[in-house]
XYZ file of N, CA and C in Angstrom:
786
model
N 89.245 167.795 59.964
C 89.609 166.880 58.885
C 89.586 165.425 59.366
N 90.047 165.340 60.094
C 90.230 163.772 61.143
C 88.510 163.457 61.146
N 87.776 164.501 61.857
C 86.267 163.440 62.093
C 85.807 163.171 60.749
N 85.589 163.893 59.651
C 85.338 163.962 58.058
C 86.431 162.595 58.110
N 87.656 162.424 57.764
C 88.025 161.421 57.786
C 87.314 159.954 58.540
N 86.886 159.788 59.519
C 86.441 159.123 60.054
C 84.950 158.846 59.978
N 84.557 159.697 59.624
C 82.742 159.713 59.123
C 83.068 158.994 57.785
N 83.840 159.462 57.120
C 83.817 159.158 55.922
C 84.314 157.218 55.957
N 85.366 156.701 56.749
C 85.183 155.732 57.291
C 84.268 155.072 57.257
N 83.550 155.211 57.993
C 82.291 154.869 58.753
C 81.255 154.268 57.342
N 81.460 155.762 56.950
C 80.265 155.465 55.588
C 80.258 154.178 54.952
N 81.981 154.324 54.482
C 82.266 153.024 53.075
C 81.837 151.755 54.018
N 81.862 151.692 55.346
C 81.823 149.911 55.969
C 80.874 149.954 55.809
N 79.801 150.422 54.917
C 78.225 150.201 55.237
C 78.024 149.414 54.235
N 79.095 149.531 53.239
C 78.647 149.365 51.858
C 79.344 147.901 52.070
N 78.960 146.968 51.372
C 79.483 144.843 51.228
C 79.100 145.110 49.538
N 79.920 143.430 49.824
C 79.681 142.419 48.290
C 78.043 142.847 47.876
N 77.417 142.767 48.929
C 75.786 142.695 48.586
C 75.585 143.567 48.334
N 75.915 145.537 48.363
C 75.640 146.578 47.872
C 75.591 146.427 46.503
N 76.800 146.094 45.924
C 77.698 145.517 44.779
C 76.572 144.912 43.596
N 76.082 143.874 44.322
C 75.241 142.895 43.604
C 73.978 143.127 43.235
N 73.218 143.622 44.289
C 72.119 144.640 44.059
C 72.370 145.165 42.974
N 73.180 146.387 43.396
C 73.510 147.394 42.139
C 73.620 147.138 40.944
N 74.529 146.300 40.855
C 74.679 145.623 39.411
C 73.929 145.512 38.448
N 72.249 144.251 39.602
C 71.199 144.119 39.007
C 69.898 144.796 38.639
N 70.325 145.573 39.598
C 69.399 147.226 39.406
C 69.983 147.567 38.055
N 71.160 147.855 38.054
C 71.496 148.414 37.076
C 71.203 148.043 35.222
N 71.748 146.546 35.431
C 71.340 146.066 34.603
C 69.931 145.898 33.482
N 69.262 145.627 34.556
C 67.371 145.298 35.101
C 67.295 146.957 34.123
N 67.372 147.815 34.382
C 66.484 149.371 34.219
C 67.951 149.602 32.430
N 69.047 149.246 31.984
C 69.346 148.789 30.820
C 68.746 148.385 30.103
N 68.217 147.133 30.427
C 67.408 145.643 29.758
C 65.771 146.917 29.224
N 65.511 147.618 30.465
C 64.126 148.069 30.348
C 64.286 149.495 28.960
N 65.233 149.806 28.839
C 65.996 151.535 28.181
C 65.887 150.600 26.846
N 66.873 149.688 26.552
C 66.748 149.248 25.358
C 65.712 148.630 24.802
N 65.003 148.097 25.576
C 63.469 147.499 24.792
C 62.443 148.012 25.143
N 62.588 149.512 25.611
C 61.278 150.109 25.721
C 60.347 149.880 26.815
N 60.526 149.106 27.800
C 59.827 148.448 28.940
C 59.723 149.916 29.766
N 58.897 150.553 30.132
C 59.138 152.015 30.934
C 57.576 151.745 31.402
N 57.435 152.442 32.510
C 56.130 152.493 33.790
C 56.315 153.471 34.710
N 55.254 154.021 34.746
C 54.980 155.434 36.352
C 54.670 154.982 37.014
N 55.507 153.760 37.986
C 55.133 153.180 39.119
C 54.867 153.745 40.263
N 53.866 153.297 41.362
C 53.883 154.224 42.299
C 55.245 154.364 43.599
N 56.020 155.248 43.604
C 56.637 155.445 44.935
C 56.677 154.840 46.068
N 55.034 155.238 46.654
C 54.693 155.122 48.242
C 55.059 153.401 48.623
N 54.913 152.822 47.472
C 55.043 151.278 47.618
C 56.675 151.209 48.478
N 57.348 151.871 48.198
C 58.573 151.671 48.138
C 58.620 151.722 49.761
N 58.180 152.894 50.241
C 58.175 153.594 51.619
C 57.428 152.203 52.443
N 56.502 152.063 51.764
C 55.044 150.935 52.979
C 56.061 149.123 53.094
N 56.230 149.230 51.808
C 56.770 147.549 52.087
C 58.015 146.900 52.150
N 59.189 148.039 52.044
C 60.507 148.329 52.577
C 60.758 149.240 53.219
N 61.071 150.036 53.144
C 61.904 151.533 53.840
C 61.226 151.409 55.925
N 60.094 151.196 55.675
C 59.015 151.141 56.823
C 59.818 149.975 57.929
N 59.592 148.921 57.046
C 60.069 147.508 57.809
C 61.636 147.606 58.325
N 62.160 148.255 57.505
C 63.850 148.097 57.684
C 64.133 149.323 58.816
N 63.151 150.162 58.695
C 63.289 151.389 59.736
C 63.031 150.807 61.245
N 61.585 150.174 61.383
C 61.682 149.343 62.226
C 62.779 148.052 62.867
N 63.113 147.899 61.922
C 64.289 146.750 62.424
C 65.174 147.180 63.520
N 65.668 148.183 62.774
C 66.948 149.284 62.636
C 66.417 149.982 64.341
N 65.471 149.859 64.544
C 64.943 150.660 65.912
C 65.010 149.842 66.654
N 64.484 148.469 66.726
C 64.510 146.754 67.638
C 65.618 146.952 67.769
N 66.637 146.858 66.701
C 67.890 146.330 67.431
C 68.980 147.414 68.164
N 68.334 148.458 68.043
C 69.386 149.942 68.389
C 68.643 149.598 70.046
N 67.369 149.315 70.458
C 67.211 149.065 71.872
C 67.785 147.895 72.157
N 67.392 146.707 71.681
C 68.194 145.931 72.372
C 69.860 145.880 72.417
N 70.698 146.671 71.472
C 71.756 146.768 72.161
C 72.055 147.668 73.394
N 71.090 148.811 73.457
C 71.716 149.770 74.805
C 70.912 148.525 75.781
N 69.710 147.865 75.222
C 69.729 146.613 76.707
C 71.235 145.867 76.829
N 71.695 145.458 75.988
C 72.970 144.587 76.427
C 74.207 145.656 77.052
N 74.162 146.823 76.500
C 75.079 147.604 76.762
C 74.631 148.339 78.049
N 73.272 148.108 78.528
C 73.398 148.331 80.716
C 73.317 146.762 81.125
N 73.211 145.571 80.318
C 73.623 144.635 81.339
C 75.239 144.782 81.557
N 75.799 144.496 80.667
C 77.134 144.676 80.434
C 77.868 145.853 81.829
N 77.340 147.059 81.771
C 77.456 147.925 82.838
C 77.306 147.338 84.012
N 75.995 146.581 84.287
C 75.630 146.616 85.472
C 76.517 144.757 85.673
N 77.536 144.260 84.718
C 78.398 143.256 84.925
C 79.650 143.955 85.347
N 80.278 144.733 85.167
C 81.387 145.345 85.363
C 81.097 145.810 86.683
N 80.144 146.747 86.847
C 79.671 147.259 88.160
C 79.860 146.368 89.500
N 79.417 145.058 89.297
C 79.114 144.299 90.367
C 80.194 143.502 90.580
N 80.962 143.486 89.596
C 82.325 142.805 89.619
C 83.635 143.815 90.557
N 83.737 145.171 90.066
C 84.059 145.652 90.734
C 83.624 146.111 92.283
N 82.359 145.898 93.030
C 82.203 146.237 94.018
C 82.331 144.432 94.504
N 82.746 143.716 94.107
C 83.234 142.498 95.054
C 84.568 142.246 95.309
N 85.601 143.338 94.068
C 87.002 143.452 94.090
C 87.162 144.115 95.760
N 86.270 144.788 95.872
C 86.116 146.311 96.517
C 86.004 145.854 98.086
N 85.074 144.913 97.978
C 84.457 144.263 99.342
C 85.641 143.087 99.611
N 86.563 142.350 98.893
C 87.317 141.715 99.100
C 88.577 142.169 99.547
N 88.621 143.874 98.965
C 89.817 144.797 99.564
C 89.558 145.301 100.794
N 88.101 145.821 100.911
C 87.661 146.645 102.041
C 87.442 146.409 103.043
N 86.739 145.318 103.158
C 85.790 144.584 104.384
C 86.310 143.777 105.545
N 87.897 143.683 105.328
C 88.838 143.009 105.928
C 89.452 143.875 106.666
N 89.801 144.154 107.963
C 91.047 144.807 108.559
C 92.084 144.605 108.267
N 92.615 143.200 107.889
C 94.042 143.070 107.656
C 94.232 142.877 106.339
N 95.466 143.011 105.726
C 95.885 143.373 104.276
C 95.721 141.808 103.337
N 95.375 140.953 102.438
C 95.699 139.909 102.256
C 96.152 140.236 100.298
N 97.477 140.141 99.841
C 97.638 140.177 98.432
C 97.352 139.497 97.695
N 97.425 138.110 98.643
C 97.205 136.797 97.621
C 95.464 136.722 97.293
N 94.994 137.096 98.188
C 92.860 136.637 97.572
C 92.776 138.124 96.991
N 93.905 139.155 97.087
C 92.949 140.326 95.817
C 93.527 140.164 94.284
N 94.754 139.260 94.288
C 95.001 138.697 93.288
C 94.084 137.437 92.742
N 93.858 136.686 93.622
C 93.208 135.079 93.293
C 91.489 136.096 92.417
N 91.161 137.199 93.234
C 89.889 137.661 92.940
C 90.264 138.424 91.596
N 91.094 138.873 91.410
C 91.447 139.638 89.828
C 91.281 138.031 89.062
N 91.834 137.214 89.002
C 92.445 136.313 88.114
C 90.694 135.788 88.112
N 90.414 135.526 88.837
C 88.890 134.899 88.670
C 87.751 135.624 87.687
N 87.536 137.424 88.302
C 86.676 138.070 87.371
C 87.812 137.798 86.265
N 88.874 137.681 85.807
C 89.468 138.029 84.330
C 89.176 136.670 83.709
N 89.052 135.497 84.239
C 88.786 134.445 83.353
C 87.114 134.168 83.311
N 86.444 134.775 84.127
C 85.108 134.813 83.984
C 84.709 136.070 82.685
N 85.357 136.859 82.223
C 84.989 138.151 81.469
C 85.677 137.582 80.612
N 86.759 137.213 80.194
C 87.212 136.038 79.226
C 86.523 135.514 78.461
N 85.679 134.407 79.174
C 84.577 133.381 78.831
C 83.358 133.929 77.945
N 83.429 134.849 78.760
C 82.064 135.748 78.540
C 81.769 136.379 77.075
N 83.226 136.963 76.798
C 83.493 137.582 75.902
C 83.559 136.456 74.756
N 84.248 135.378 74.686
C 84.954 134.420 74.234
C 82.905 133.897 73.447
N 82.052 134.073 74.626
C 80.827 133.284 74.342
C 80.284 134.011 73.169
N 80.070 135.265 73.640
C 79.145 136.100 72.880
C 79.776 136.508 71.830
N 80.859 136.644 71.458
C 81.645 137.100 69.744
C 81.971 135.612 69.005
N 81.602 134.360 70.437
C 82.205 133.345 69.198
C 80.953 132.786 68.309
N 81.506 132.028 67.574
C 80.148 131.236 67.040
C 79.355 130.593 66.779
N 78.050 130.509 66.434
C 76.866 130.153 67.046
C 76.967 128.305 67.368
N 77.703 127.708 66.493
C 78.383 126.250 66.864
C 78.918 125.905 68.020
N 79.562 126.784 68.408
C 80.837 126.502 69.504
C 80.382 127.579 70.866
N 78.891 127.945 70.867
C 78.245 128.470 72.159
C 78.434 127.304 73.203
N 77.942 126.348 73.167
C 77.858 125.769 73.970
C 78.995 125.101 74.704
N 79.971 124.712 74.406
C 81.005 124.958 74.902
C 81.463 125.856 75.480
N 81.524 126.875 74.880
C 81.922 128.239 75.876
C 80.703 128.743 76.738
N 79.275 128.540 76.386
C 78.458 128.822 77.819
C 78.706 127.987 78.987
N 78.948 126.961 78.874
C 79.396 126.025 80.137
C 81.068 126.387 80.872
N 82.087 126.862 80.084
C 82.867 127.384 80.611
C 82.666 129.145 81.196
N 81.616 129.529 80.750
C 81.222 130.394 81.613
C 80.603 130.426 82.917
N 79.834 129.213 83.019
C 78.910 128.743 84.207
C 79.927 128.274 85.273
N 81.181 127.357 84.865
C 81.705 126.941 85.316
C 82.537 127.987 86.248
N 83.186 129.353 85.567
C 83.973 130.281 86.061
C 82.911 131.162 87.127
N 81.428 130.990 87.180
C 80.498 131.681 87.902
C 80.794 130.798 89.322
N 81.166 129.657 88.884
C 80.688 128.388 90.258
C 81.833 128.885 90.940
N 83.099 129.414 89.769
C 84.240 129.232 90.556
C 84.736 130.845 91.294
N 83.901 131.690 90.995
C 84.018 132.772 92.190
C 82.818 132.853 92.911
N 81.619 131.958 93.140
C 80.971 131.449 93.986
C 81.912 130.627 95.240
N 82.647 129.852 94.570
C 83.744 129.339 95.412
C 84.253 130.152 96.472
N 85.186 131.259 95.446
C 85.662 132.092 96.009
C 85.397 132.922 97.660
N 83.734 133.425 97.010
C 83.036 134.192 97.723
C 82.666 133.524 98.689
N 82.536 132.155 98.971
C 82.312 131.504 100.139
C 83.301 131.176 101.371
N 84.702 130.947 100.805
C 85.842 131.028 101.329
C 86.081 132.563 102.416
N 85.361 133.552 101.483
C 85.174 134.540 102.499
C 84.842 134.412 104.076
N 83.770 133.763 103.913
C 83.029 133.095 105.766
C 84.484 132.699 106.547
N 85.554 132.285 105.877
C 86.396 131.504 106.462
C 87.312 132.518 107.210
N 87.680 133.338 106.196
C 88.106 134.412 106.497
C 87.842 135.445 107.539
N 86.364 135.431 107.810
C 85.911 136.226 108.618
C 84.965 136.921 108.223
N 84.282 136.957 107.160
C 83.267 138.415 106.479
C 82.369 137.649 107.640
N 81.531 138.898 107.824
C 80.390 138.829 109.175
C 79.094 138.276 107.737
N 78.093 138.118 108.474
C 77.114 137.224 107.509
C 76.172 138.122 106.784
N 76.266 139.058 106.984
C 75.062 140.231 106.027
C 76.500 140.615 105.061
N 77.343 141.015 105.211
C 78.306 141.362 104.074
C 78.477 140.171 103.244
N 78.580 139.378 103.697
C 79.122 137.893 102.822
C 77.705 137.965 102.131
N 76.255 138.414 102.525
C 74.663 138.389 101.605
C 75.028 138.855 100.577
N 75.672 140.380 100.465
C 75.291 141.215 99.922
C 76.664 141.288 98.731
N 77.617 140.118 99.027
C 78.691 139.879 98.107
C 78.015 139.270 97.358
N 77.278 137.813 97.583
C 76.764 137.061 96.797
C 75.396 137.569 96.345
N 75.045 138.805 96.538
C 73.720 139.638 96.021
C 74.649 140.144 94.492
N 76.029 140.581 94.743
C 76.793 141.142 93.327
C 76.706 140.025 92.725
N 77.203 139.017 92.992
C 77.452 137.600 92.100
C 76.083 137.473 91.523
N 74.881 137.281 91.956
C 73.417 137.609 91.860
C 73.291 137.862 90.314
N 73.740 139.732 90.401
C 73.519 140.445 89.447
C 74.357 140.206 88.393
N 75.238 139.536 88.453
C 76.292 139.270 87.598
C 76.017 138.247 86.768
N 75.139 137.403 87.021
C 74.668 136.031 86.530
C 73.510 136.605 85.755
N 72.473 137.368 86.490
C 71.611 137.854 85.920
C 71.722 138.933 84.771
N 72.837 139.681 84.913
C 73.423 140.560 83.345
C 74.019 139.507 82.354
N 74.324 138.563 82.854
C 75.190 137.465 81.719
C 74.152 137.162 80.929
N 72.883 136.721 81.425
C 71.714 135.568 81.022
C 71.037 136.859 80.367
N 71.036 137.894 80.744
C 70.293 139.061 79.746
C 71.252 139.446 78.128
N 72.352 139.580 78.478
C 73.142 139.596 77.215
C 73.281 138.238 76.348
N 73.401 137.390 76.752
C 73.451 135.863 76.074
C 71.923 135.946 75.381
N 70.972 136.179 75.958
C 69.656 136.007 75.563
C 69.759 136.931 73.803
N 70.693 138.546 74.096
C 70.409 139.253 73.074
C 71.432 138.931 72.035
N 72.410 138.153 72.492
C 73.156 137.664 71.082
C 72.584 136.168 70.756
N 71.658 135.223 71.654
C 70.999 134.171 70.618
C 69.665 134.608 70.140
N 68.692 135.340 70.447
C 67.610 136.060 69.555
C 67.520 136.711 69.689
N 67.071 137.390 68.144
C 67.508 139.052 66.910
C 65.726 138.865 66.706
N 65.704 139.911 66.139
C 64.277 140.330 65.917
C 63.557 139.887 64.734
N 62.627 139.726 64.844
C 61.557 138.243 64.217
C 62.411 137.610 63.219
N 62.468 136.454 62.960
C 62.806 135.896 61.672
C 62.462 136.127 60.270
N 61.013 136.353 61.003
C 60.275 136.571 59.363
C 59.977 137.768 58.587
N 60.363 138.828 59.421
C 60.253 140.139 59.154
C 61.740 140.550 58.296
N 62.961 140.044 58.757
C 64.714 140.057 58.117
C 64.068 139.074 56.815
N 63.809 138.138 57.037
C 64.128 137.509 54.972
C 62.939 138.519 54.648
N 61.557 138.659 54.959
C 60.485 139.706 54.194
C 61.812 140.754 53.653
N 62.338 141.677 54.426
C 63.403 142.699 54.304
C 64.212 142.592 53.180
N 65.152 141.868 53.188
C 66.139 140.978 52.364
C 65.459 140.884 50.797
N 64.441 140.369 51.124
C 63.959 139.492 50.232
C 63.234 141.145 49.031
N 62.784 141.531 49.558
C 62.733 142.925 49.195
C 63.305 144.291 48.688
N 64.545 143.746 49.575
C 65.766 144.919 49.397
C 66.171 144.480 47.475
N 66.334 143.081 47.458
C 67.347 142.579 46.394
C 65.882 142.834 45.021
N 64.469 142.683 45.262
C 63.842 142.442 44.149
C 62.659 144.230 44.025
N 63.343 144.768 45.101
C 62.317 146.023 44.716
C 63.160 147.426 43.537
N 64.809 147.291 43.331
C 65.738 148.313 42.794
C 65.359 147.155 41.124
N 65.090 145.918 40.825
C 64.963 144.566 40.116
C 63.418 145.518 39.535
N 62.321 145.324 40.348
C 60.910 145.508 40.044
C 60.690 147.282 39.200
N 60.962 147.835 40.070
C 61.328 149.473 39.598
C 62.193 149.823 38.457
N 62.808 148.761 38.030
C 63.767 149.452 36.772
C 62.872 149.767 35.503
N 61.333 149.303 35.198
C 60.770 149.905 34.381
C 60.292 151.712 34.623
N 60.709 151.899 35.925
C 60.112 152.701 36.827
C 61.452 154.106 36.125
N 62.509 153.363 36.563
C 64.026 154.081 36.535
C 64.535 154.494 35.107
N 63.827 153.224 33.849
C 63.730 153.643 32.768
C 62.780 155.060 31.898
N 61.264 154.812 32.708
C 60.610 155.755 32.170
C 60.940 157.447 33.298
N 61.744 157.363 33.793
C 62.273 158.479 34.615
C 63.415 158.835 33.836
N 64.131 158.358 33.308
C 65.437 158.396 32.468
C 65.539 158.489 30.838
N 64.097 158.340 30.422
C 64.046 158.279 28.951
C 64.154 159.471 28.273
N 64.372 160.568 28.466
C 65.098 161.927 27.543
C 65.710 161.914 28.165
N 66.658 161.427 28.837
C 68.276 162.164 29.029
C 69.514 160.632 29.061
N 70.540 161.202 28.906
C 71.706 160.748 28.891
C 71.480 159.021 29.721
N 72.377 158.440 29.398
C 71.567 156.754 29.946
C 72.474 156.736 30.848
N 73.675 157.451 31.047
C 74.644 157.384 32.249
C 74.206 158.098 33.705
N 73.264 159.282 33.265
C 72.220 159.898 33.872
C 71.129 159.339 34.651
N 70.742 158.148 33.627
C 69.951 157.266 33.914
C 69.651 156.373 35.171
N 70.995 156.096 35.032
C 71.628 154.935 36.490
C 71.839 155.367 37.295
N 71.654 157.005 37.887
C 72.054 157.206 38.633
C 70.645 157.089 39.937
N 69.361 157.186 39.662
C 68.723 156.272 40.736
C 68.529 155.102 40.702
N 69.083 154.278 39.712
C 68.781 152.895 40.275
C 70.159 152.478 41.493
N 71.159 153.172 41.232
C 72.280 152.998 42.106
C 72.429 153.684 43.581
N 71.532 154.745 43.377
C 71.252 155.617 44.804
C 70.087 155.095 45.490
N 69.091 154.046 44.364
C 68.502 153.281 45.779
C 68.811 151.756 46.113
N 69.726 151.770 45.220
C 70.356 149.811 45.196
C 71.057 150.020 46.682
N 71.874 151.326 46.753
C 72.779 151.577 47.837
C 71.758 152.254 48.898
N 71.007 152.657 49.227
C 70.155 152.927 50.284
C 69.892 152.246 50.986
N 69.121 151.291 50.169
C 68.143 150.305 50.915
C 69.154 149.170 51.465
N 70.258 148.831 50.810
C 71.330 147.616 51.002
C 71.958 148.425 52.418
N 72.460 149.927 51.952
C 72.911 150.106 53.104
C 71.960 149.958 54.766
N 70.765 150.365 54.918
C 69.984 150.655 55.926
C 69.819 149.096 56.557
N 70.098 148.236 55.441
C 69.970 146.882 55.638
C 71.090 146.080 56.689
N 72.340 147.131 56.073
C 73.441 146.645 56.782
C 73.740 147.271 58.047
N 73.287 148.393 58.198
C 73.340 149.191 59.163
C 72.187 147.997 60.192
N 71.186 147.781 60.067
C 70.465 146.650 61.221
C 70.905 145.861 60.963
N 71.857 145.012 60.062
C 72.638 144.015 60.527
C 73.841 143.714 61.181
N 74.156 145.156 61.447
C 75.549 145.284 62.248
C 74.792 145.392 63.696
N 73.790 146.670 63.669
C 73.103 146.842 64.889
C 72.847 145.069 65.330
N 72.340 144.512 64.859
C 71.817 142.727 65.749
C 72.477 142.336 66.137
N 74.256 142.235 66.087
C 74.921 141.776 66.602
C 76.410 142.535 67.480
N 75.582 142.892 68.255
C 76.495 143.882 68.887
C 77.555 143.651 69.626
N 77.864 141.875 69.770
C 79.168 141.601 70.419
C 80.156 140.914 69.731
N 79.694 140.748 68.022
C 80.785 140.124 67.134
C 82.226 140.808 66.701
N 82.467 141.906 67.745
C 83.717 142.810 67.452
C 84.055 143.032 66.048
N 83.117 143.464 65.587
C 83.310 143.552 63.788
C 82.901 145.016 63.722
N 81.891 145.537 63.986
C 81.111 146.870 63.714
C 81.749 147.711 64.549
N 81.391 148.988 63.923
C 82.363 150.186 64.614
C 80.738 150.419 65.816
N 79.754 150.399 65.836
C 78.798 149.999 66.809
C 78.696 148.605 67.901
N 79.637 148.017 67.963
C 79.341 147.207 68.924
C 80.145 147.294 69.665
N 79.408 146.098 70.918
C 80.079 146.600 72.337
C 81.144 145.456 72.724
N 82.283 146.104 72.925
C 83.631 145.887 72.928
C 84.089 145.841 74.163
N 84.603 144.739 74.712
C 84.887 144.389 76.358
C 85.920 144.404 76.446
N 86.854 145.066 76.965
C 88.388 145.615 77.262
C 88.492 144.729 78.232
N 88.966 143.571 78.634
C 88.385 142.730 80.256
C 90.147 142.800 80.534
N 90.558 143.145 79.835
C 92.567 143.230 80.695
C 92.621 144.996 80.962
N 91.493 145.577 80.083
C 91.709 147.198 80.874
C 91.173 147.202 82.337
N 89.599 146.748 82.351
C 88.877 146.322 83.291
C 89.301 146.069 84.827
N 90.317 144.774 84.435
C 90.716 144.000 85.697
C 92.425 144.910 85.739
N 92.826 145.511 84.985
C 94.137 146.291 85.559
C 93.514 147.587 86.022
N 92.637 148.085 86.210
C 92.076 149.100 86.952
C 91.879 148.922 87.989
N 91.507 147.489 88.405
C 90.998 147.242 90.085
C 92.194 147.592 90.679
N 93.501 147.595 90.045
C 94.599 147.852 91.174
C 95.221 149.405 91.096
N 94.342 149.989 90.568
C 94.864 151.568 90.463
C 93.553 152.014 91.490
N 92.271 151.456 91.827
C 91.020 152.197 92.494
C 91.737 151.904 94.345
């Protein structure tokens, strides 16, 4: 009952204002066509070639590029923790204060990070530079190591993690400032709202011996199809706006309170 509960969840967030509006005008549109006789055996396949096709594709672009952001993301956590690791390990003697100074650093660097990619598209730049800035500042860190004592191939291969860490940032930043073609989403859009609009002579002469309540019932099962599949790749494009029950969600206080349980 709980997953049915939760599928069922799932379903209604698919549906917006814009399902709504569509529908309406679908609805309306294939009315307008019932009462004045406007009816046509339009062809189908149109429907499949110059929507359903494009939006399927979308819907596929952006389902890869999030599992791309979702192994940079991995391979950011990854490398963060094996410098917690090397800052605990690599030392003979115990030091509390630099495995603390090193928690507090990855947590305001995963902060930033997070802070960049869910905020918005105005106020990036500000927060990408306080991200760069928190990179310089466990670069800092990691150099202070030499002082300490790390021998010089371990101190490489710390700043080989920092490396990868910069390099998963600049791969995820890349996939929350460009989404897949521009011109292919308004084609989409632009389609979704005027093809349930174009077909209502279609929905009328499908509906003309029976009941008119009968009637509406495909212009509303494809007003809601196509709007939904629409929304479904528009949740998929943005996979770090913590809005979608699909996107990827950075726990960075679970994260950094784990380094002290490993």
């Amino acid at each position: 009952m709980r997953t049915f509960i939760k599928a069922l969840r799932s379903f209604i967030q698919i549906f917006n204002l814009k399902s709504l509006i569509v529908t309406f005008l679908s609805v309306l549109a294939t009315y307008l066509c019932i009462e004045f006789g406007i009816v046509a055996d339009l062809p189908q396949t149109v429907i499949g070639i110059a929507v359903v096709f494009p939006i399927v594709f979308s819907i596929g672009s952006a389902f890869q590029r999030r599992e791309t952001a979702l192994k940079d993301y991995s391979n950011l956590k990854a490398h963060s923790r094996s410098i917690y690791l090397s800052v605990r390990d690599w030392f003979e003697d115990d030091n509390p204060e630099q495995l603390t100074e090193a928690r507090e650093i990855i947590q305001k660097l995963f902060l930033s990070i997070r802070a960049f990619l869910s905020g918005r598209k105005k106020d990036r730049i500000n927060k990408e530079d306080e991200v760069y800035r928190n990179f310089s500042e466990l670069s800092a860190f990691i150099k202070k190591l030499r002082v300490r004592g790390m021998q010089a191939g371990e101190l490489s291969r710390v700043n080989q993690y920092l490396s990868k860490m910069i390099e998963g940032f600049e791969s995820m930043k890349h996939v929350a400032q460009y989404r897949t073609p521009v011109t292919l989403r308004a084609y989409s859009r632009i389609f979704i709202i005027l093809t349930p609009i174009i077909y209502s002579p279609y929905f009328a002469y499908v509906g003309r011996n029976i009941n008119i309540y009968l009637a509406m019932v495909t212009p509303v099962l494809m007003s809601l199809v196509l709007v939904g599949l629409d929304n479904i790749q528009d949740d998929l494009e943005k996979p770090f706006d913590q809005v979608g029950e699909d996107d990827i969600f950075m726990h960075v206080e679970k994260l950094v309170k784990s380094f002290e349980k490993i």
